[in-house]
Amino acid sequence: MKHILLLATGGTIASRPTAAGGLAPAITSQELLSFLPEAADFCHVEAVQLYNLDSTSIGPEQWQGIEAAIRKNYDRYDGFVITHGTDTMAYTAAALSYMIQQSPKPVVLTGSQKSIYNRDTDARNNLARALLYACHDEAWGVQIVFDNKVILGTRARKTRTKSFNAFSSIDYPETAIFRDKRLIPFLPNPDPDARVRFYDRLDPSVFVLRLVPGMQADCIPLLAGHYHALVLESFGVGGLPGGDNGPMFAAVRDWCAAGGLAVFTTQVPHEGSDLAVYEVGRAAKALPGVVEARDMTPEAVVAKLMWALGQSSSRDETERLFLTPIQRDIL
Ligand code: ASP
């Protein structure tokens, strides 16, 4: 029987109503397991309560805590299941994809839209499937298991706030699906003989600016000195209002001249950016210090920048790391 380490971090799956009327995490990792006695038939699970947070409050510090717990226990277990709130699960999945690379052992995130004690909950199904996946011989790498789908950590997005099918795999096939309790794998581990690599350094000084029509450029200089990377969520395949004549272009040029990294991405959910297509984007693309996120998800862009900035203080090296495909984040 496989040995699985369950790391509980909170989220709706572990929430109960508070006296004030909202939901907040309260159920412990052991209690979570007690809702799933059938797990004992197919695996041996040990549970650790790492955090008990709404995932709105989970960020780089907790990603480092999760990475450290997995690194410390990596040789003792066959797989890892992390219970987590759905709101920032895609960020954590992306971050762990950069912090725990080429893992032949599965590192599985799951959660639910309804608490585990609710009668109409999706929690038991998701937790059971996450454990089943973590025990499967063909399981690998950082994945989200949710609503019978297995989604690669770098390609996942929360695309529904309420329905049970809350997560989608963006522009990439699912790694596997469940039909009832049977796992149907689609994508095998591309590198089964690789050795796992752990990274614990992150630099969270990343700012995301969503462009809106009519936006002024005066906010950009205010960010200099506080952030190392500025993500510009542009329109369509990408560009700046006014092209290379506009104040936005001058602000981005000054940002890069001062040593900052500017990363262009798009607000469009599918297919990514291509700054070379339109004149409003071409001049920005040519600036030293400007890179494109191409078809990375917004969550992967942020997590990868924090990881890449954490590995090197040289902008060229950060750029190189950012543009190197990892776990299918760039296709
Ligand atoms: N606010 C919750 C969280 O992300 C939502 C959920 O888990 O579904 O922790």
Short mmCIF file of C-alpha atoms and ligand atoms in Angstrom, two decimals:
data_model
loop_
_atom_site.label_atom_id
_atom_site.label_comp_id
_atom_site.label_asym_id
_atom_site.label_seq_id
_atom_site.Cartn_x
_atom_site.Cartn_y
_atom_site.Cartn_z
CA MET A 1 0.00 0.00 0.00
CA LYS A 2 1.31 3.47 -0.87
CA HIS A 3 2.19 6.01 1.80
CA ILE A 4 0.71 9.46 1.26
CA LEU A 5 1.35 12.65 3.21
CA LEU A 6 -1.70 14.90 3.45
CA LEU A 7 -0.85 18.56 4.07
CA ALA A 8 -3.90 20.57 5.09
CA THR A 9 -3.86 24.34 4.54
CA GLY A 10 -7.52 25.35 5.03
CA GLY A 11 -9.99 26.53 2.37
CA THR A 12 -13.70 25.86 1.97
CA ILE A 13 -13.10 22.12 2.15
CA ALA A 14 -12.15 22.62 5.82
CA SER A 15 -14.54 25.47 6.63
CA ARG A 16 -17.48 25.85 8.98
CA PRO A 17 -19.81 28.82 9.46
CA THR A 18 -18.56 31.29 12.07
CA ALA A 19 -20.74 33.03 14.67
CA ALA A 20 -20.48 36.15 12.50
CA GLY A 21 -22.09 34.29 9.58
CA GLY A 22 -19.19 33.76 7.16
CA LEU A 23 -17.31 30.59 6.35
CA ALA A 24 -13.81 30.13 7.78
CA PRO A 25 -11.41 27.18 7.96
CA ALA A 26 -11.89 25.20 11.19
CA ILE A 27 -11.73 21.49 10.33
CA THR A 28 -8.41 19.82 11.06
CA SER A 29 -6.47 17.51 8.76
CA GLN A 30 -7.43 14.49 10.92
CA GLU A 31 -11.10 15.45 10.80
CA LEU A 32 -10.88 15.78 7.01
CA LEU A 33 -9.58 12.22 6.81
CA SER A 34 -12.30 10.96 9.13
CA PHE A 35 -14.87 11.91 6.44
CA LEU A 36 -13.17 9.42 4.13
CA PRO A 37 -12.81 6.10 5.98
CA GLU A 38 -12.63 4.22 2.63
CA ALA A 39 -9.19 5.79 2.00
CA ALA A 40 -7.76 3.20 4.41
CA ASP A 41 -8.67 0.51 1.83
CA PHE A 42 -6.22 1.78 -0.76
CA CYS A 43 -3.57 3.90 0.98
CA HIS A 44 -1.85 4.69 4.21
CA VAL A 45 -2.26 8.42 4.91
CA GLU A 46 -0.55 10.59 7.47
CA ALA A 47 -1.96 14.04 7.93
CA VAL A 48 -0.28 17.28 8.95
CA GLN A 49 -1.97 20.59 9.61
CA LEU A 50 0.34 23.11 7.94
CA TYR A 51 -2.06 26.07 8.00
CA ASN A 52 -5.75 26.68 8.44
CA LEU A 53 -6.28 29.65 6.16
CA ASP A 54 -8.74 30.87 3.60
CA SER A 55 -6.56 30.69 0.49
CA THR A 56 -7.05 34.43 0.00
CA SER A 57 -4.40 34.67 2.73
CA ILE A 58 -2.01 32.14 1.17
CA GLY A 59 1.02 33.52 -0.65
CA PRO A 60 4.78 33.13 -1.14
CA GLU A 61 5.47 32.53 2.57
CA GLN A 62 3.05 29.58 2.68
CA TRP A 63 4.31 28.26 -0.68
CA GLN A 64 7.74 28.11 0.92
CA GLY A 65 6.24 26.31 3.93
CA ILE A 66 4.57 23.72 1.67
CA GLU A 67 7.75 23.24 -0.37
CA ALA A 68 9.80 22.78 2.81
CA ALA A 69 7.34 20.19 4.19
CA ILE A 70 7.47 18.19 0.95
CA ARG A 71 11.27 18.47 0.64
CA LYS A 72 11.73 17.25 4.22
CA ASN A 73 9.42 14.27 3.73
CA TYR A 74 10.09 13.51 0.06
CA ASP A 75 11.89 10.21 0.55
CA ARG A 76 9.47 8.90 3.18
CA TYR A 77 6.26 9.06 1.11
CA ASP A 78 5.08 7.95 -2.33
CA GLY A 79 2.96 11.01 -2.93
CA PHE A 80 1.64 14.25 -1.43
CA VAL A 81 -1.88 15.67 -1.26
CA ILE A 82 -2.41 19.30 -0.30
CA THR A 83 -5.90 20.44 0.66
CA HIS A 84 -6.26 24.11 -0.20
CA GLY A 85 -8.86 26.81 -0.84
CA THR A 86 -9.91 27.12 -4.45
CA ASP A 87 -9.46 30.89 -4.78
CA THR A 88 -5.67 30.89 -5.04
CA MET A 89 -5.13 27.18 -5.69
CA ALA A 90 -3.97 27.84 -9.26
CA TYR A 91 -1.30 30.26 -7.96
CA THR A 92 -0.06 27.72 -5.43
CA ALA A 93 -0.10 24.97 -8.07
CA ALA A 94 1.95 27.17 -10.41
CA ALA A 95 4.37 28.19 -7.64
CA LEU A 96 4.94 24.57 -6.58
CA SER A 97 5.50 23.64 -10.23
CA TYR A 98 8.55 25.95 -10.20
CA MET A 99 9.68 25.14 -6.65
CA ILE A 100 9.42 21.34 -7.06
CA GLN A 101 10.52 20.49 -10.58
CA GLN A 102 10.61 17.15 -12.37
CA SER A 103 9.05 15.28 -9.47
CA PRO A 104 8.38 11.65 -10.37
CA LYS A 105 6.18 11.52 -7.27
CA PRO A 106 2.78 13.23 -7.44
CA VAL A 107 2.19 16.50 -5.59
CA VAL A 108 -1.57 16.94 -5.77
CA LEU A 109 -3.68 19.95 -4.80
CA THR A 110 -7.36 19.64 -4.14
CA GLY A 111 -10.19 21.46 -2.39
CA SER A 112 -13.90 21.94 -2.88
CA GLN A 113 -16.66 24.43 -3.53
CA LYS A 114 -18.65 23.18 -0.49
CA SER A 115 -17.36 22.23 2.94
CA ILE A 116 -16.72 18.58 3.62
CA TYR A 117 -19.44 18.37 6.27
CA ASN A 118 -22.17 19.63 3.82
CA ARG A 119 -24.51 16.94 2.56
CA ASP A 120 -24.24 18.06 -1.08
CA THR A 121 -20.49 18.55 -0.94
CA ASP A 122 -17.95 17.95 -3.71
CA ALA A 123 -15.24 17.65 -1.02
CA ARG A 124 -15.37 13.91 -0.46
CA ASN A 125 -15.23 13.15 -4.18
CA ASN A 126 -12.31 15.54 -4.70
CA LEU A 127 -10.31 14.35 -1.71
CA ALA A 128 -10.91 10.69 -2.59
CA ARG A 129 -9.83 11.31 -6.23
CA ALA A 130 -6.76 13.27 -5.10
CA LEU A 131 -5.68 10.35 -2.89
CA LEU A 132 -6.47 7.81 -5.64
CA TYR A 133 -4.38 9.85 -8.10
CA ALA A 134 -1.52 10.21 -5.62
CA CYS A 135 -1.48 6.40 -5.24
CA HIS A 136 -1.57 5.65 -8.95
CA ASP A 137 1.57 4.27 -10.58
CA GLU A 138 1.19 6.64 -13.53
CA ALA A 139 0.78 9.78 -11.42
CA TRP A 140 3.54 12.40 -11.53
CA GLY A 141 4.40 16.04 -10.92
CA VAL A 142 2.42 18.96 -9.55
CA GLN A 143 -1.27 18.61 -10.47
CA ILE A 144 -4.68 19.84 -9.40
CA VAL A 145 -7.31 17.11 -8.97
CA PHE A 146 -10.79 18.61 -9.01
CA ASP A 147 -14.19 17.43 -10.24
CA ASN A 148 -12.78 14.23 -11.79
CA LYS A 149 -10.10 16.10 -13.76
CA VAL A 150 -6.34 16.07 -13.29
CA ILE A 151 -4.82 19.36 -14.46
CA LEU A 152 -1.14 20.23 -14.79
CA GLY A 153 -0.12 22.80 -12.15
CA THR A 154 1.14 25.33 -14.71
CA ARG A 155 -2.01 25.18 -16.87
CA ALA A 156 -4.77 25.41 -14.24
CA ARG A 157 -7.18 28.32 -13.70
CA LYS A 158 -10.20 28.75 -11.52
CA THR A 159 -12.85 29.55 -14.13
CA ARG A 160 -16.05 29.19 -12.08
CA THR A 161 -16.76 30.71 -8.69
CA LYS A 162 -19.63 28.39 -7.68
CA SER A 163 -20.02 25.27 -9.82
CA PHE A 164 -18.28 22.02 -8.95
CA ASN A 165 -16.31 22.10 -12.22
CA ALA A 166 -14.39 25.11 -10.95
CA PHE A 167 -11.05 24.50 -12.69
CA SER A 168 -10.04 24.38 -16.33
CA SER A 169 -6.88 23.35 -18.06
CA ILE A 170 -6.00 26.34 -20.24
CA ASP A 171 -4.94 25.64 -23.83
CA TYR A 172 -3.65 22.23 -22.83
CA PRO A 173 -5.18 18.76 -22.40
CA GLU A 174 -5.94 17.37 -18.98
CA THR A 175 -3.26 15.04 -17.60
CA ALA A 176 -5.90 12.44 -16.77
CA ILE A 177 -9.58 12.08 -15.93
CA PHE A 178 -11.55 9.90 -13.56
CA ARG A 179 -14.49 7.78 -14.73
CA ASP A 180 -16.03 6.88 -11.39
CA LYS A 181 -13.01 5.66 -9.47
CA ARG A 182 -11.02 4.57 -12.53
CA LEU A 183 -8.18 6.85 -13.58
CA ILE A 184 -7.70 7.28 -17.32
CA PRO A 185 -4.25 8.81 -17.85
CA PHE A 186 -3.70 10.88 -21.00
CA LEU A 187 -0.28 12.46 -20.47
CA PRO A 188 2.53 10.34 -19.06
CA ASN A 189 5.45 11.81 -17.17
CA PRO A 190 7.65 13.22 -19.96
CA ASP A 191 10.84 12.54 -18.00
CA PRO A 192 10.30 9.61 -15.59
CA ASP A 193 14.02 9.13 -14.88
CA ALA A 194 14.70 12.76 -13.91
CA ARG A 195 15.58 13.59 -10.33
CA VAL A 196 13.38 16.00 -8.40
CA ARG A 197 14.78 19.52 -7.92
CA PHE A 198 13.70 21.76 -5.07
CA TYR A 199 13.92 25.57 -4.98
CA ASP A 200 13.04 27.57 -1.90
CA ARG A 201 13.92 31.17 -2.81
CA LEU A 202 11.20 33.53 -4.04
CA ASP A 203 11.17 37.28 -4.58
CA PRO A 204 7.56 38.47 -4.32
CA SER A 205 8.22 41.98 -5.70
CA VAL A 206 5.98 41.53 -8.74
CA PHE A 207 3.23 44.02 -9.62
CA VAL A 208 0.39 43.24 -12.03
CA LEU A 209 -1.16 46.17 -13.86
CA ARG A 210 -4.29 45.52 -15.86
CA LEU A 211 -4.63 48.05 -18.65
CA VAL A 212 -8.04 49.65 -19.15
CA PRO A 213 -9.06 52.05 -21.91
CA GLY A 214 -8.09 55.61 -20.97
CA MET A 215 -5.62 54.58 -18.26
CA GLN A 216 -2.97 57.16 -17.33
CA ALA A 217 0.70 56.20 -17.21
CA ASP A 218 1.46 58.13 -14.03
CA CYS A 219 1.08 55.09 -11.75
CA ILE A 220 4.08 53.31 -13.30
CA PRO A 221 6.87 55.58 -11.92
CA LEU A 222 5.31 55.20 -8.44
CA LEU A 223 6.04 51.46 -8.56
CA ALA A 224 9.76 51.85 -9.29
CA GLY A 225 11.87 51.09 -6.24
CA HIS A 226 9.14 48.86 -4.79
CA TYR A 227 8.94 46.14 -7.42
CA HIS A 228 11.43 44.31 -9.62
CA ALA A 229 8.96 43.10 -12.23
CA LEU A 230 5.90 44.78 -13.71
CA VAL A 231 3.35 42.59 -15.48
CA LEU A 232 1.29 44.54 -18.01
CA GLU A 233 -1.98 42.77 -18.76
CA SER A 234 -2.63 44.24 -22.16
CA PHE A 235 -5.45 43.79 -24.69
CA GLY A 236 -5.58 41.03 -27.31
CA VAL A 237 -2.18 39.90 -28.53
CA GLY A 238 -0.69 42.99 -26.89
CA GLY A 239 0.25 46.62 -27.28
CA LEU A 240 0.34 49.97 -25.49
CA PRO A 241 -2.21 52.79 -25.94
CA GLY A 242 -0.68 55.34 -28.33
CA GLY A 243 2.02 52.89 -29.45
CA ASP A 244 5.53 54.32 -29.18
CA ASN A 245 4.18 57.89 -29.09
CA GLY A 246 2.08 57.47 -25.96
CA PRO A 247 2.97 58.26 -22.33
CA MET A 248 2.54 54.59 -21.45
CA PHE A 249 5.41 53.64 -23.77
CA ALA A 250 7.65 56.32 -22.19
CA ALA A 251 6.79 55.05 -18.70
CA VAL A 252 7.62 51.43 -19.65
CA ARG A 253 10.86 52.58 -21.34
CA ASP A 254 11.87 54.48 -18.17
CA TRP A 255 10.92 51.52 -15.98
CA CYS A 256 13.19 49.23 -18.00
CA ALA A 257 15.99 51.84 -18.19
CA ALA A 258 16.00 51.90 -14.38
CA GLY A 259 16.64 48.10 -14.38
CA GLY A 260 13.08 46.81 -14.03
CA LEU A 261 11.67 43.88 -15.95
CA ALA A 262 8.41 44.50 -17.87
CA VAL A 263 6.36 41.46 -18.82
CA PHE A 264 3.57 41.70 -21.36
CA THR A 265 0.62 39.38 -21.08
CA THR A 266 -2.99 39.50 -22.21
CA GLN A 267 -6.39 39.80 -20.56
CA VAL A 268 -7.79 37.31 -23.08
CA PRO A 269 -8.20 33.89 -21.43
CA HIS A 270 -6.88 31.79 -24.32
CA GLU A 271 -3.98 31.63 -26.80
CA GLY A 272 -1.59 34.18 -25.30
CA SER A 273 0.22 37.29 -26.51
CA ASP A 274 2.20 38.19 -29.61
CA LEU A 275 3.48 41.77 -29.42
CA ALA A 276 5.03 41.60 -32.88
CA VAL A 277 1.65 41.65 -34.67
CA TYR A 278 0.57 45.30 -34.27
CA GLU A 279 2.48 48.55 -34.47
CA VAL A 280 1.16 49.45 -30.97
CA GLY A 281 3.15 46.50 -29.63
CA ARG A 282 6.25 46.22 -31.80
CA ALA A 283 8.22 49.12 -30.34
CA ALA A 284 7.57 47.93 -26.77
CA LYS A 285 8.76 44.44 -27.68
CA ALA A 286 12.08 45.88 -28.88
CA LEU A 287 12.85 47.59 -25.54
CA PRO A 288 15.62 45.93 -23.48
CA GLY A 289 13.97 44.58 -20.34
CA VAL A 290 10.64 43.77 -22.05
CA VAL A 291 9.57 40.15 -22.37
CA GLU A 292 6.36 38.43 -23.38
CA ALA A 293 4.50 35.85 -21.34
CA ARG A 294 3.18 34.25 -24.54
CA ASP A 295 0.70 31.52 -23.59
CA MET A 296 1.52 31.22 -19.89
CA THR A 297 -1.49 31.53 -17.59
CA PRO A 298 -1.61 34.71 -15.45
CA GLU A 299 -1.01 32.58 -12.35
CA ALA A 300 2.02 30.93 -13.92
CA VAL A 301 3.38 34.36 -14.97
CA VAL A 302 3.27 35.73 -11.42
CA ALA A 303 4.60 32.58 -9.73
CA LYS A 304 7.35 32.07 -12.30
CA LEU A 305 8.52 35.67 -11.99
CA MET A 306 8.71 35.36 -8.20
CA TRP A 307 10.66 32.14 -8.61
CA ALA A 308 12.98 33.49 -11.35
CA LEU A 309 13.65 36.74 -9.44
CA GLY A 310 14.46 34.60 -6.40
CA GLN A 311 17.14 32.67 -8.32
CA SER A 312 19.15 35.62 -9.60
CA SER A 313 19.55 39.35 -9.16
CA SER A 314 20.65 39.79 -12.79
CA ARG A 315 17.82 40.92 -15.08
CA ASP A 316 19.25 38.96 -18.02
CA GLU A 317 19.29 35.75 -16.00
CA THR A 318 15.76 36.38 -14.67
CA GLU A 319 14.61 36.89 -18.27
CA ARG A 320 16.33 33.70 -19.37
CA LEU A 321 14.74 31.67 -16.57
CA PHE A 322 11.34 33.24 -17.22
CA LEU A 323 11.44 32.35 -20.91
CA THR A 324 12.68 28.78 -20.38
CA PRO A 325 9.67 26.42 -20.65
CA ILE A 326 9.05 24.52 -17.41
CA GLN A 327 6.35 21.89 -16.87
CA ARG A 328 4.64 22.82 -20.15
CA ASP A 329 4.01 26.41 -19.03
CA ILE A 330 5.05 27.78 -22.45
CA LEU A 331 3.84 25.71 -25.39
N1 ASP B 1 -12.41 31.40 -0.08
C1 ASP B 1 -12.17 29.97 -0.17
C2 ASP B 1 -10.67 29.75 -0.23
O1 ASP B 1 -10.09 29.92 -1.27
C3 ASP B 1 -12.85 29.41 -1.37
C4 ASP B 1 -12.72 27.92 -1.56
O2 ASP B 1 -11.93 27.23 -0.95
O3 ASP B 1 -13.46 27.39 -2.43
O4 ASP B 1 -10.06 29.42 0.78
#
